XYZ file of C-alpha atoms in Angstrom:
677
model
C -34.563 -39.614 -56.529
C -37.411 -41.795 -57.776
C -38.486 -39.078 -59.757
C -34.866 -38.455 -61.109
C -34.778 -41.611 -62.683
C -38.172 -41.954 -64.251
C -37.271 -39.207 -65.944
C -34.281 -40.893 -67.336
C -35.940 -43.849 -67.762
C -38.710 -41.800 -69.781
C -35.602 -40.303 -72.211
C -34.126 -43.315 -72.862
C -36.979 -44.787 -73.877
C -38.441 -42.426 -76.411
C -36.069 -41.399 -78.709
C -37.802 -39.075 -80.572
C -37.548 -37.028 -77.452
C -33.804 -37.080 -78.520
C -35.106 -34.251 -81.485
C -35.220 -31.506 -78.812
C -31.695 -32.441 -77.505
C -30.077 -31.989 -80.678
C -31.607 -29.049 -81.855
C -30.097 -27.377 -77.891
C -26.740 -29.307 -79.777
C -27.290 -27.725 -82.614
C -28.363 -23.909 -81.107
C -25.163 -24.287 -78.655
C -22.910 -25.476 -81.565
C -23.623 -22.094 -83.763
C -23.832 -19.555 -81.127
C -20.517 -20.735 -78.802
C -18.245 -19.712 -81.788
C -20.428 -16.619 -82.773
C -20.194 -15.244 -79.080
C -16.466 -15.838 -79.002
C -16.026 -14.073 -82.276
C -18.371 -11.077 -81.723
C -16.408 -10.613 -77.750
C -13.063 -11.150 -79.625
C -14.155 -8.136 -82.228
C -15.401 -6.212 -79.151
C -11.521 -6.821 -77.380
C -9.713 -5.863 -80.358
C -11.552 -2.377 -81.486
C -11.143 -1.609 -77.820
C -7.537 -2.554 -77.328
C -6.859 -1.088 -81.005
C -9.128 2.481 -79.835
C -7.409 2.509 -76.622
C -3.649 2.124 -77.290
C -3.906 4.381 -80.594
C -4.829 7.598 -78.823
C -8.611 7.088 -77.361
C -7.248 6.347 -74.080
C -9.871 4.705 -71.641
C -11.720 7.809 -71.415
C -11.584 11.109 -72.903
C -12.698 14.662 -70.903
C -13.993 17.579 -72.556
C -15.921 21.073 -72.196
C -19.111 20.001 -70.822
C -20.815 23.507 -72.881
C -19.713 21.694 -76.135
C -22.376 20.953 -78.984
C -20.752 18.070 -80.000
C -18.761 15.134 -78.779
C -14.516 14.271 -79.364
C -13.805 11.670 -82.198
C -10.405 10.029 -82.280
C -10.862 9.800 -86.210
C -12.422 12.866 -87.734
C -14.880 11.672 -91.284
C -16.301 13.746 -94.175
C -18.103 15.717 -92.064
C -14.278 16.953 -90.392
C -13.287 17.971 -86.899
C -16.259 18.103 -84.450
C -16.817 21.202 -82.973
C -15.958 21.653 -79.301
C -15.168 24.558 -76.598
C -11.656 24.505 -75.264
C -10.685 24.189 -72.084
C -8.778 27.416 -71.254
C -7.007 26.250 -67.972
C -6.346 22.899 -69.618
C -3.505 22.825 -66.671
C -6.270 22.757 -64.220
C -7.961 20.642 -65.454
C -5.518 18.586 -65.870
C -4.484 18.602 -62.363
C -7.817 17.764 -61.147
C -8.300 14.377 -63.442
C -5.246 13.455 -61.956
C -5.785 13.475 -59.035
C -8.500 10.989 -59.163
C -6.880 7.392 -58.049
C -6.905 5.270 -61.277
C -5.447 7.616 -64.019
C -1.718 7.111 -65.470
C -1.544 9.876 -68.233
C -3.866 12.698 -69.130
C -3.089 13.407 -72.989
C -3.479 16.560 -74.062
C -5.415 16.215 -77.678
C -7.023 18.641 -80.901
C -7.803 17.168 -83.894
C -8.721 18.916 -87.246
C -7.658 19.153 -90.889
C -4.864 20.843 -92.865
C -4.363 21.315 -95.912
C -0.761 21.225 -97.795
C 0.668 22.491 -100.818
C 2.331 19.673 -102.655
C 4.246 21.879 -105.423
C 5.550 21.698 -108.855
C 8.624 19.986 -111.270
C 10.306 23.636 -110.856
C 9.681 23.131 -106.822
C 11.659 20.029 -107.018
C 14.335 20.847 -108.756
C 15.143 24.241 -106.494
C 14.705 22.426 -103.591
C 17.615 19.862 -104.541
C 19.543 23.215 -105.744
C 18.689 24.312 -102.193
C 20.326 21.038 -100.161
C 23.343 21.833 -102.037
C 24.367 24.887 -101.258
C 23.570 24.022 -97.764
C 26.480 21.571 -98.240
C 30.265 22.269 -96.539
C 31.629 24.817 -98.923
C 34.390 22.690 -101.526
C 35.618 22.472 -105.091
C 33.419 19.095 -105.520
C 30.210 21.112 -103.760
C 30.934 24.586 -106.212
C 30.973 21.495 -109.284
C 28.054 20.054 -108.285
C 26.362 23.360 -107.800
C 27.224 24.524 -111.135
C 26.055 22.048 -113.183
C 22.447 21.654 -111.192
C 22.593 25.457 -112.191
C 23.219 24.870 -115.138
C 20.344 22.005 -116.260
C 18.437 24.716 -114.136
C 18.696 27.848 -115.830
C 17.872 25.659 -118.904
C 14.375 24.188 -117.320
C 13.432 27.921 -116.668
C 14.211 28.916 -120.769
C 11.447 26.000 -121.412
C 9.307 27.536 -118.471
C 10.120 30.929 -120.346
C 8.935 29.477 -123.638
C 5.939 27.998 -122.108
C 5.406 31.358 -120.891
C 5.548 33.709 -123.956
C 3.193 30.549 -125.969
C 0.495 31.034 -123.179
C 0.969 34.930 -123.709
C 0.234 34.612 -127.474
C -2.717 32.299 -126.896
C -4.350 34.767 -124.337
C -3.230 38.474 -124.937
C -5.855 40.037 -123.012
C -4.440 38.631 -119.651
C -2.948 41.480 -118.073
C -0.920 39.423 -115.832
C 1.439 37.669 -118.639
C 3.348 40.943 -118.913
C 4.334 41.234 -115.590
C 4.964 37.346 -115.496
C 7.214 38.022 -118.823
C 9.197 40.370 -117.339
C 10.169 38.431 -114.535
C 11.051 35.407 -116.586
C 13.222 37.713 -119.153
C 15.571 38.428 -115.942
C 15.725 35.148 -114.529
C 17.027 33.884 -117.777
C 19.278 36.871 -118.571
C 23.304 36.509 -117.427
C 22.676 39.285 -114.870
C 20.906 36.825 -112.993
C 22.787 33.994 -113.267
C 25.912 36.086 -112.325
C 24.236 37.237 -109.027
C 22.779 33.011 -108.690
C 27.365 32.231 -108.106
C 27.706 35.337 -105.537
C 24.731 34.494 -103.527
C 22.877 31.670 -104.597
C 20.466 31.410 -101.310
C 18.972 34.868 -102.306
C 18.197 34.042 -105.824
C 16.754 30.718 -104.829
C 14.315 32.382 -102.784
C 13.334 35.239 -105.328
C 13.093 31.873 -108.309
C 10.836 29.885 -105.252
C 8.616 32.707 -104.450
C 8.230 34.515 -107.979
C 9.114 31.999 -110.630
C 7.982 28.683 -109.616
C 4.474 29.196 -109.835
C 4.565 30.027 -113.492
C 5.825 26.565 -113.648
C 1.841 25.267 -113.597
C 0.229 24.856 -110.611
C 0.702 22.105 -107.546
C -1.277 20.323 -105.813
C -3.643 20.242 -102.562
C -3.546 17.742 -99.942
C -5.313 17.261 -97.403
C -4.227 16.094 -93.735
C -5.771 14.661 -91.057
C -3.807 15.638 -87.623
C -4.085 15.786 -84.025
C -2.783 18.177 -81.631
C -0.518 17.487 -78.903
C 2.601 16.518 -77.422
C 3.891 13.995 -79.530
C 6.519 12.642 -76.634
C 3.775 12.351 -74.043
C 1.491 10.580 -77.046
C 4.423 8.028 -77.939
C 5.042 7.310 -74.556
C 1.386 6.971 -73.501
C 0.204 4.650 -76.263
C 1.895 1.366 -76.679
C 1.224 0.782 -80.065
C 2.609 4.150 -81.517
C 6.196 3.107 -83.398
C 8.199 5.556 -84.962
C 9.530 4.489 -88.560
C 11.905 7.427 -89.193
C 13.177 10.386 -88.019
C 13.262 11.091 -84.325
C 10.512 12.119 -81.693
C 10.665 16.548 -81.098
C 13.058 17.633 -78.369
C 11.460 19.285 -75.639
C 9.823 22.518 -76.272
C 10.174 22.220 -80.592
C 7.237 22.896 -82.442
C 6.910 20.503 -85.508
C 4.854 17.729 -87.421
C 4.987 13.908 -87.012
C 3.479 12.307 -90.534
C 1.400 9.101 -90.061
C 3.082 6.768 -92.165
C 0.071 5.961 -94.630
C -0.404 9.883 -95.209
C 3.609 9.798 -95.965
C 3.045 7.014 -98.836
C -0.235 8.309 -99.867
C 0.530 11.607 -100.262
C 4.358 12.245 -100.632
C 6.077 9.638 -102.298
C 6.395 9.039 -106.381
C 3.197 8.133 -107.771
C 4.878 5.189 -109.935
C 6.426 4.246 -106.561
C 3.171 3.822 -105.084
C 1.338 1.868 -107.463
C 4.228 -0.441 -107.401
C 3.554 -1.368 -104.020
C -0.442 -1.329 -104.736
C 0.799 -3.789 -107.304
C 2.823 -6.241 -105.308
C -0.258 -6.145 -102.800
C -2.243 -7.359 -105.376
C -0.067 -10.211 -106.618
C 0.103 -10.999 -102.771
C -3.387 -11.721 -103.092
C -3.428 -13.817 -105.939
C -3.526 -10.874 -108.824
C -2.372 -11.564 -111.902
C -0.994 -8.752 -114.970
C -3.852 -10.450 -116.920
C -6.406 -8.533 -114.754
C -7.467 -5.106 -116.255
C -6.983 -3.560 -113.096
C -3.220 -4.329 -112.735
C -2.539 -3.792 -117.050
C -4.484 -0.210 -115.781
C -1.572 0.414 -113.206
C 0.897 -0.200 -115.686
C -0.209 1.726 -118.299
C -0.133 4.930 -115.973
C 3.052 4.577 -114.827
C 4.072 5.035 -118.357
C 2.108 7.072 -119.199
C 3.197 9.856 -116.198
C 7.009 9.023 -116.837
C 7.065 12.537 -118.603
C 6.258 14.274 -115.642
C 9.435 11.937 -114.085
C 11.700 12.992 -116.225
C 10.507 16.832 -116.084
C 11.756 16.388 -112.389
C 15.096 15.031 -112.675
C 18.028 17.093 -112.570
C 20.832 16.800 -114.530
C 22.701 14.113 -111.890
C 20.139 12.363 -110.836
C 19.270 11.430 -115.035
C 22.674 10.395 -115.805
C 23.074 8.448 -112.767
C 19.653 6.978 -113.473
C 20.534 6.362 -116.662
C 23.544 4.376 -115.903
C 22.359 2.110 -113.820
C 19.106 1.362 -116.097
C 21.392 0.862 -118.622
C 23.283 -1.880 -116.621
C 20.104 -3.695 -115.655
C 19.141 -3.816 -118.458
C 22.029 -4.774 -120.506
C 22.105 -2.419 -123.434
C 22.262 1.109 -123.941
C 19.715 3.604 -124.519
C 17.785 6.985 -123.841
C 16.634 7.715 -120.405
C 13.145 7.673 -121.540
C 13.214 4.715 -123.318
C 15.357 2.733 -120.977
C 12.403 3.454 -118.195
C 9.501 2.428 -120.281
C 11.209 -1.104 -121.019
C 11.704 -1.214 -117.241
C 8.300 -0.425 -116.195
C 6.375 -2.632 -118.678
C 6.058 -5.455 -115.781
C 4.298 -8.766 -116.449
C 3.890 -11.781 -113.743
C 7.576 -13.397 -114.907
C 9.345 -10.193 -114.722
C 7.607 -8.055 -111.636
C 9.490 -9.915 -108.687
C 12.864 -9.104 -109.998
C 11.889 -5.398 -110.860
C 10.463 -4.539 -107.723
C 13.029 -5.407 -106.167
C 15.860 -3.787 -108.429
C 13.599 -0.282 -108.158
C 13.816 0.150 -104.546
C 17.329 -1.343 -104.621
C 18.889 0.310 -107.742
C 17.001 2.696 -109.389
C 15.255 4.818 -106.128
C 18.502 5.858 -104.447
C 18.586 8.120 -108.145
C 14.772 9.137 -107.857
C 13.274 11.924 -105.985
C 10.831 8.861 -104.258
C 9.781 11.321 -101.470
C 8.809 15.185 -101.972
C 9.254 15.983 -98.591
C 11.699 14.321 -95.864
C 12.490 14.926 -92.177
C 14.055 17.850 -91.514
C 12.562 19.660 -94.143
C 9.266 21.980 -93.529
C 5.758 21.639 -94.669
C 3.504 24.665 -94.371
C 0.264 23.445 -93.024
C -2.664 25.911 -93.665
C -6.338 26.284 -93.000
C -8.913 26.141 -96.258
C -11.220 27.936 -93.782
C -8.909 30.644 -92.385
C -6.844 32.188 -95.362
C -4.555 33.858 -92.580
C -4.022 30.316 -91.373
C -0.301 29.213 -92.503
C 1.601 27.657 -89.913
C 5.548 26.407 -91.033
C 6.384 23.189 -89.388
C 9.518 21.281 -89.597
C 9.092 17.386 -90.218
C 10.513 15.558 -87.508
C 9.628 11.850 -88.208
C 7.079 9.281 -89.453
C 5.069 7.104 -87.391
C 2.578 4.434 -87.484
C 0.294 2.384 -85.147
C 2.015 -1.057 -84.616
C -0.300 -3.713 -86.053
C -3.220 -1.599 -86.786
C -2.985 -1.712 -90.591
C -0.865 -0.892 -93.141
C -0.030 2.213 -95.665
C -3.993 2.646 -96.342
C -5.088 2.458 -92.837
C -7.236 5.543 -92.019
C -5.713 5.631 -88.141
C -2.262 5.919 -89.934
C -3.113 8.434 -91.973
C -3.350 10.729 -89.154
C -0.766 13.550 -88.029
C 0.544 14.645 -85.096
C 1.506 18.181 -84.360
C 2.417 20.298 -81.454
C -0.460 22.108 -79.565
C 0.844 25.753 -80.291
C 0.491 24.805 -83.977
C -2.784 23.091 -83.777
C -4.037 26.375 -81.751
C -2.594 28.454 -84.866
C -4.371 26.354 -87.584
C -7.820 26.697 -85.562
C -7.546 29.954 -85.549
C -7.053 31.000 -81.610
C -4.409 33.130 -80.232
C -1.703 31.771 -78.663
C -1.213 33.275 -74.796
C 1.703 35.235 -76.287
C -0.798 36.284 -79.058
C -3.345 37.353 -76.494
C -0.855 39.631 -74.277
C 0.386 41.402 -77.061
C -3.198 41.998 -78.221
C -4.014 43.323 -74.788
C -1.239 45.227 -74.332
C -2.138 46.763 -77.827
C -6.193 47.364 -76.337
C -4.556 48.974 -73.616
C -2.206 51.627 -75.428
C -5.693 52.667 -77.541
C -6.712 53.761 -73.828
C -10.028 51.072 -73.980
C -11.382 48.147 -72.566
C -11.935 44.817 -74.196
C -15.691 45.907 -74.426
C -15.234 48.788 -76.299
C -12.934 47.847 -78.892
C -15.161 47.268 -81.987
C -15.414 48.143 -85.434
C -17.100 51.539 -85.181
C -14.706 52.844 -82.772
C -11.350 52.183 -85.001
C -13.821 53.702 -88.111
C -14.322 52.634 -91.204
C -11.469 51.330 -93.538
C -10.252 53.516 -95.843
C -9.637 52.145 -99.781
C -7.120 53.596 -101.722
C -7.072 52.606 -105.614
C -2.758 52.989 -106.606
C -1.192 52.062 -109.747
C 0.918 48.940 -109.663
C 4.455 48.937 -109.654
C 6.668 46.814 -111.904
C 9.524 44.968 -110.627
C 12.874 46.511 -111.081
C 15.846 44.858 -112.502
C 17.113 43.860 -109.177
C 15.898 40.504 -108.257
C 14.741 41.314 -104.081
C 15.608 39.425 -101.644
C 12.151 37.997 -100.137
C 11.253 36.909 -96.563
C 10.809 33.047 -96.290
C 8.457 31.336 -94.121
C 11.115 30.285 -90.968
C 9.275 27.693 -88.827
C 9.196 29.341 -85.143
C 12.085 28.438 -82.503
C 11.268 26.342 -79.049
C 8.986 27.208 -77.201
C 8.580 26.935 -73.008
C 6.589 23.914 -71.918
C 4.242 26.450 -70.153
C 3.222 28.097 -73.693
C 2.548 24.708 -75.212
C 0.358 23.268 -72.530
C -0.926 26.331 -70.565
C -3.074 27.339 -73.757
C -6.124 26.224 -74.599
C -6.982 22.796 -75.232
C -10.182 21.105 -76.922
C -10.088 17.844 -75.072
C -8.146 14.823 -73.756
C -7.021 11.414 -73.725
C -7.087 9.409 -69.985
C -5.069 6.688 -69.585
C -5.421 4.386 -66.793
C -3.229 2.067 -64.590
C -3.370 -1.531 -64.870
C -6.307 -3.361 -63.441
C -8.486 0.208 -62.940
C -11.616 -0.205 -64.265
C -12.972 2.674 -66.657
C -15.903 2.740 -64.513
C -15.214 3.378 -61.031
C -12.899 5.935 -62.671
C -15.396 7.366 -64.170
C -17.773 7.451 -60.986
C -14.931 9.375 -59.340
C -13.771 11.800 -61.550
C -17.891 12.979 -62.205
C -18.454 12.584 -58.365
C -15.021 15.245 -58.060
C -16.272 17.201 -61.350
C -19.718 17.761 -58.861
C -17.981 19.151 -56.183
C -15.748 21.248 -57.774
C -18.197 22.592 -60.062
C -16.213 22.151 -62.925
C -17.590 22.003 -66.900
C -16.056 19.222 -67.439
C -17.811 16.205 -69.415
C -16.407 12.312 -69.435
C -16.882 9.508 -72.773
C -15.744 6.623 -73.079
C -13.587 4.729 -75.778
C -16.833 3.563 -77.084
C -18.197 6.924 -78.032
C -14.776 8.778 -79.064
C -14.282 5.642 -81.623
C -17.015 6.552 -83.965
C -16.993 4.426 -87.139
C -14.825 1.395 -85.174
C -17.048 1.220 -82.474
C -19.938 1.336 -84.600
C -18.310 -2.489 -86.279
C -18.993 -3.665 -82.919
C -22.099 -2.717 -82.347
C -23.623 -3.543 -85.410
C -21.783 -7.182 -84.551
C -23.232 -7.462 -81.485
C -26.221 -6.677 -83.233
C -26.599 -9.346 -85.420
C -25.670 -12.094 -82.680
C -28.755 -10.714 -81.246
C -31.142 -11.035 -84.020
C -29.608 -14.483 -84.983
C -29.196 -16.002 -80.897
C -33.516 -14.135 -81.236
C -34.190 -16.353 -83.925
C -32.495 -19.268 -83.436
C -34.584 -19.230 -80.148
C -37.441 -19.340 -81.696
C -37.004 -21.729 -83.721
C -35.761 -24.354 -81.667
C -38.948 -23.131 -78.931
C -41.684 -24.157 -81.828
C -40.177 -27.288 -82.607
C -39.002 -28.322 -79.220
C -43.044 -27.104 -78.167
C -44.681 -28.817 -80.664
C -42.081 -32.151 -80.170
C -42.762 -32.314 -76.617
C -46.598 -31.493 -77.455
C -46.874 -34.994 -78.840
C -44.360 -36.969 -77.127
C -46.756 -35.672 -73.946
C -49.881 -36.851 -75.914
C -48.665 -40.633 -76.578
C -48.036 -40.797 -72.313
C -51.124 -39.874 -70.820
C -52.119 -43.716 -70.329
C -48.629 -43.685 -68.994
C -49.719 -40.948 -66.451
C -52.970 -42.187 -65.324
C -51.211 -45.389 -64.325
C -48.619 -43.272 -62.211
C -51.239 -41.363 -61.004
C -53.567 -44.261 -59.844
C -50.012 -45.431 -58.159
C -50.574 -42.695 -55.818
C -48.156 -40.110 -57.768
C -49.445 -36.558 -57.379
C -50.214 -33.710 -60.371
C -46.787 -31.653 -59.358
C -44.589 -34.851 -59.682
C -46.041 -35.278 -62.936
C -46.013 -32.212 -63.465
C -41.925 -31.886 -62.898
C -40.920 -35.384 -64.232
C -42.162 -33.886 -67.810
C -40.465 -30.695 -67.075
C -37.269 -32.444 -66.021
C -36.971 -34.147 -68.829
C -37.208 -30.899 -71.127
C -34.166 -29.751 -68.523
C -32.335 -33.223 -68.998
C -32.762 -32.651 -72.542
C -31.951 -29.383 -72.678
C -28.706 -29.411 -70.352
C -27.134 -32.662 -72.118
C -27.640 -31.191 -75.729
C -25.965 -27.437 -74.836
C -23.335 -28.936 -73.298
C -22.376 -31.056 -76.223
C -23.531 -28.748 -78.678
C -21.225 -25.892 -76.953
C -18.150 -28.697 -76.726
C -18.587 -29.255 -80.639
C -18.948 -25.490 -81.438
C -15.390 -24.601 -78.989
C -13.988 -27.952 -81.040
C -14.959 -26.366 -84.369
C -13.513 -22.839 -83.042
C -10.042 -23.980 -81.818
C -9.938 -26.750 -84.712
C -10.236 -24.041 -87.670
C -9.358 -20.874 -86.259
C -7.475 -21.683 -83.486
C -4.486 -20.434 -84.762
C -6.053 -16.828 -86.133
C -7.973 -15.535 -88.828
C -5.698 -13.367 -91.285
C -6.894 -10.406 -91.896
C -5.389 -8.431 -94.844
C -7.758 -5.316 -95.207
C -6.027 -2.859 -93.363
C -9.106 -0.905 -91.891
C -10.566 -4.218 -90.644
C -7.425 -4.458 -89.321
C -8.137 -1.344 -87.357
C -11.308 -2.531 -86.134
C -10.260 -6.507 -84.974
C -7.303 -5.842 -82.996
C -4.443 -6.209 -85.450
C -3.363 -8.247 -88.707
C -4.671 -11.674 -86.992
C -7.658 -12.237 -85.076
C -7.491 -14.636 -82.260
C -11.122 -16.209 -80.866
C -10.733 -16.420 -77.824
C -12.636 -19.022 -76.143
C -13.677 -17.857 -72.428
C -15.395 -21.010 -69.839
C -18.151 -17.754 -69.471
C -18.993 -17.967 -73.655
C -19.867 -21.772 -73.170
C -21.777 -21.140 -69.636
C -23.716 -18.230 -71.322
C -24.695 -20.159 -74.020
C -25.426 -23.516 -72.317
C -27.519 -21.515 -69.292
C -29.377 -19.676 -72.827
C -30.414 -23.036 -74.361
C -31.957 -24.739 -71.663
C -33.415 -21.469 -70.556
C -35.244 -21.942 -73.845
C -35.793 -25.631 -73.913
C -37.571 -25.272 -70.592
C -39.572 -23.056 -71.676
C -40.587 -25.259 -74.390
C -41.166 -27.487 -71.729
C -43.344 -26.078 -69.782
C -46.778 -26.103 -71.824
C -46.113 -30.361 -73.027
C -45.354 -30.564 -69.069
C -48.484 -28.615 -67.832
C -51.102 -30.147 -70.715
C -49.491 -33.958 -69.282
C -49.902 -33.465 -65.865
C -53.478 -32.196 -66.333
C -55.437 -35.077 -67.530
C -57.366 -36.766 -64.955
C -56.197 -40.290 -63.795
C -59.089 -42.026 -65.019
C -59.473 -40.670 -68.498
C -55.553 -40.948 -68.937
C -56.120 -44.989 -67.964
C -59.418 -44.879 -70.705
C -56.726 -43.621 -73.220
C -54.846 -46.374 -72.083
C -56.864 -48.918 -72.553
C -58.530 -47.708 -75.730
């Protein structure tokens, strides 16, 4: 007790020693909110990845040269060896205590062809042909057919001009004959009797002559969409429905749907609204450019409108703008927005104009053909069941919301892997040849023979062409029993991922299964790197701050120890041992560091809760995913304060060692002589 009282008297009597406490308080005030923010970022990223598809753990074939990732980057999907018997792998994983669900997955990238304006007009006519027969339906079909015929006549006129400019193109005569056939009266007589067959011919043979469409890339995740939606709580269906059991198809990510399939003019209006919400003005050159691009695309928009939509759109614009006019000038006036008119025009666009516009090029219930660019034969037609997003993880530009979900069979076909049915068919074919699989080779089958034949001109009659139809229902065994590249493991609440990993690794070793395990951090890729970078920055900052505190505190305490040499000599002469003097001086550092650390941590916690207790808004879509939502709410725990106080206290204690040793090592006689001097 005497030693403690002596220490406290020394601290209170020498105010210059308080600088050490102030340094400790400043360091603690900076480190406490920093540690809380880094831990909050780590927790936000962890929840984002786990709840949007990564799961707590992922399993994949141990023979794979790479590890799975949730979001594919510019390099494409990782190279993985598939599990040939996924049900067996799934049963093995589910047998481990703590596992709640095992979701099969396969990441990849597919391309989708987005058609031209003629494709859209043909789609509008086809939609009418599918309506129940009635006089109103026949009247609509007649108006749309007449508009379609005029469009085809314009295409034929453009093709004739192209033919004159490029007379040496050998493909032009066949195209000319095709266009002559579809603009003749005989074709439209057949159209009235059998519109479906005529539309098939136009889609397959004529639509390409109106100009090339656009090829788009879609990142997809092959999985069981229903199981995926059940396993990951961030999943939110926005339109359409989940695929019924046994159905194939695709769920489009909302960001992919908006960015790739929405009318460009509407998409730019959405971008303008976001810019204005962030303080943008039409005085900015960037916003002016967006308005100019919308006006420049008006001819393309008008070419996509059928006669019914164009008439309805013009009538709406006349009512909204309050005066008569032609469609293009009215649209140009409406889209020439500025700060004073944008909000009203934006609302009117979606309330009044959008119902008469082809707002999206594909809608739930329609069909998309997915293609693998590296495998020309891998064209997979799938039904669009709906759109979805991950709740709270960014909006229409977020990468995670750009990922689409496709069924496992379609994912295998896109990757060029055979389904079980195709494998059985191939084995039957090999058996029919009387050969084993090892005997089958190109040499056995012989060299291919190339035969030159004269091309046949198309006949006068329009052929009925086969359309790419979506495959029907498949069994659950076919969906899940084939090869799977990797799977996400979702754990029961309160289960430790480390414990499950140990148990699963032990079971895999016992069964000698080719199975490897990775955590959500390894699957997260770039987004997990955000956590690592923030932790690295905090570590460097803490190290530099500790070094600064160590230097200044050591220097200050050395000066104080030098001033107290006479006092130390008197204490030694009165019988105090050197060890007690050393402990007293060291205890002063402990008091200064402890009090400063506690006060600083309290100040840092108060500042954090006062300035950011209600949350920090996150507007950037990518940061929303990395930080776990649209609002970053710092989570300050008692453990954070204890770690900071302990760290600051440790640094001050280290800084006190040298001054305490030097102060206690002076002989009593020398110390008393210095006091007399």
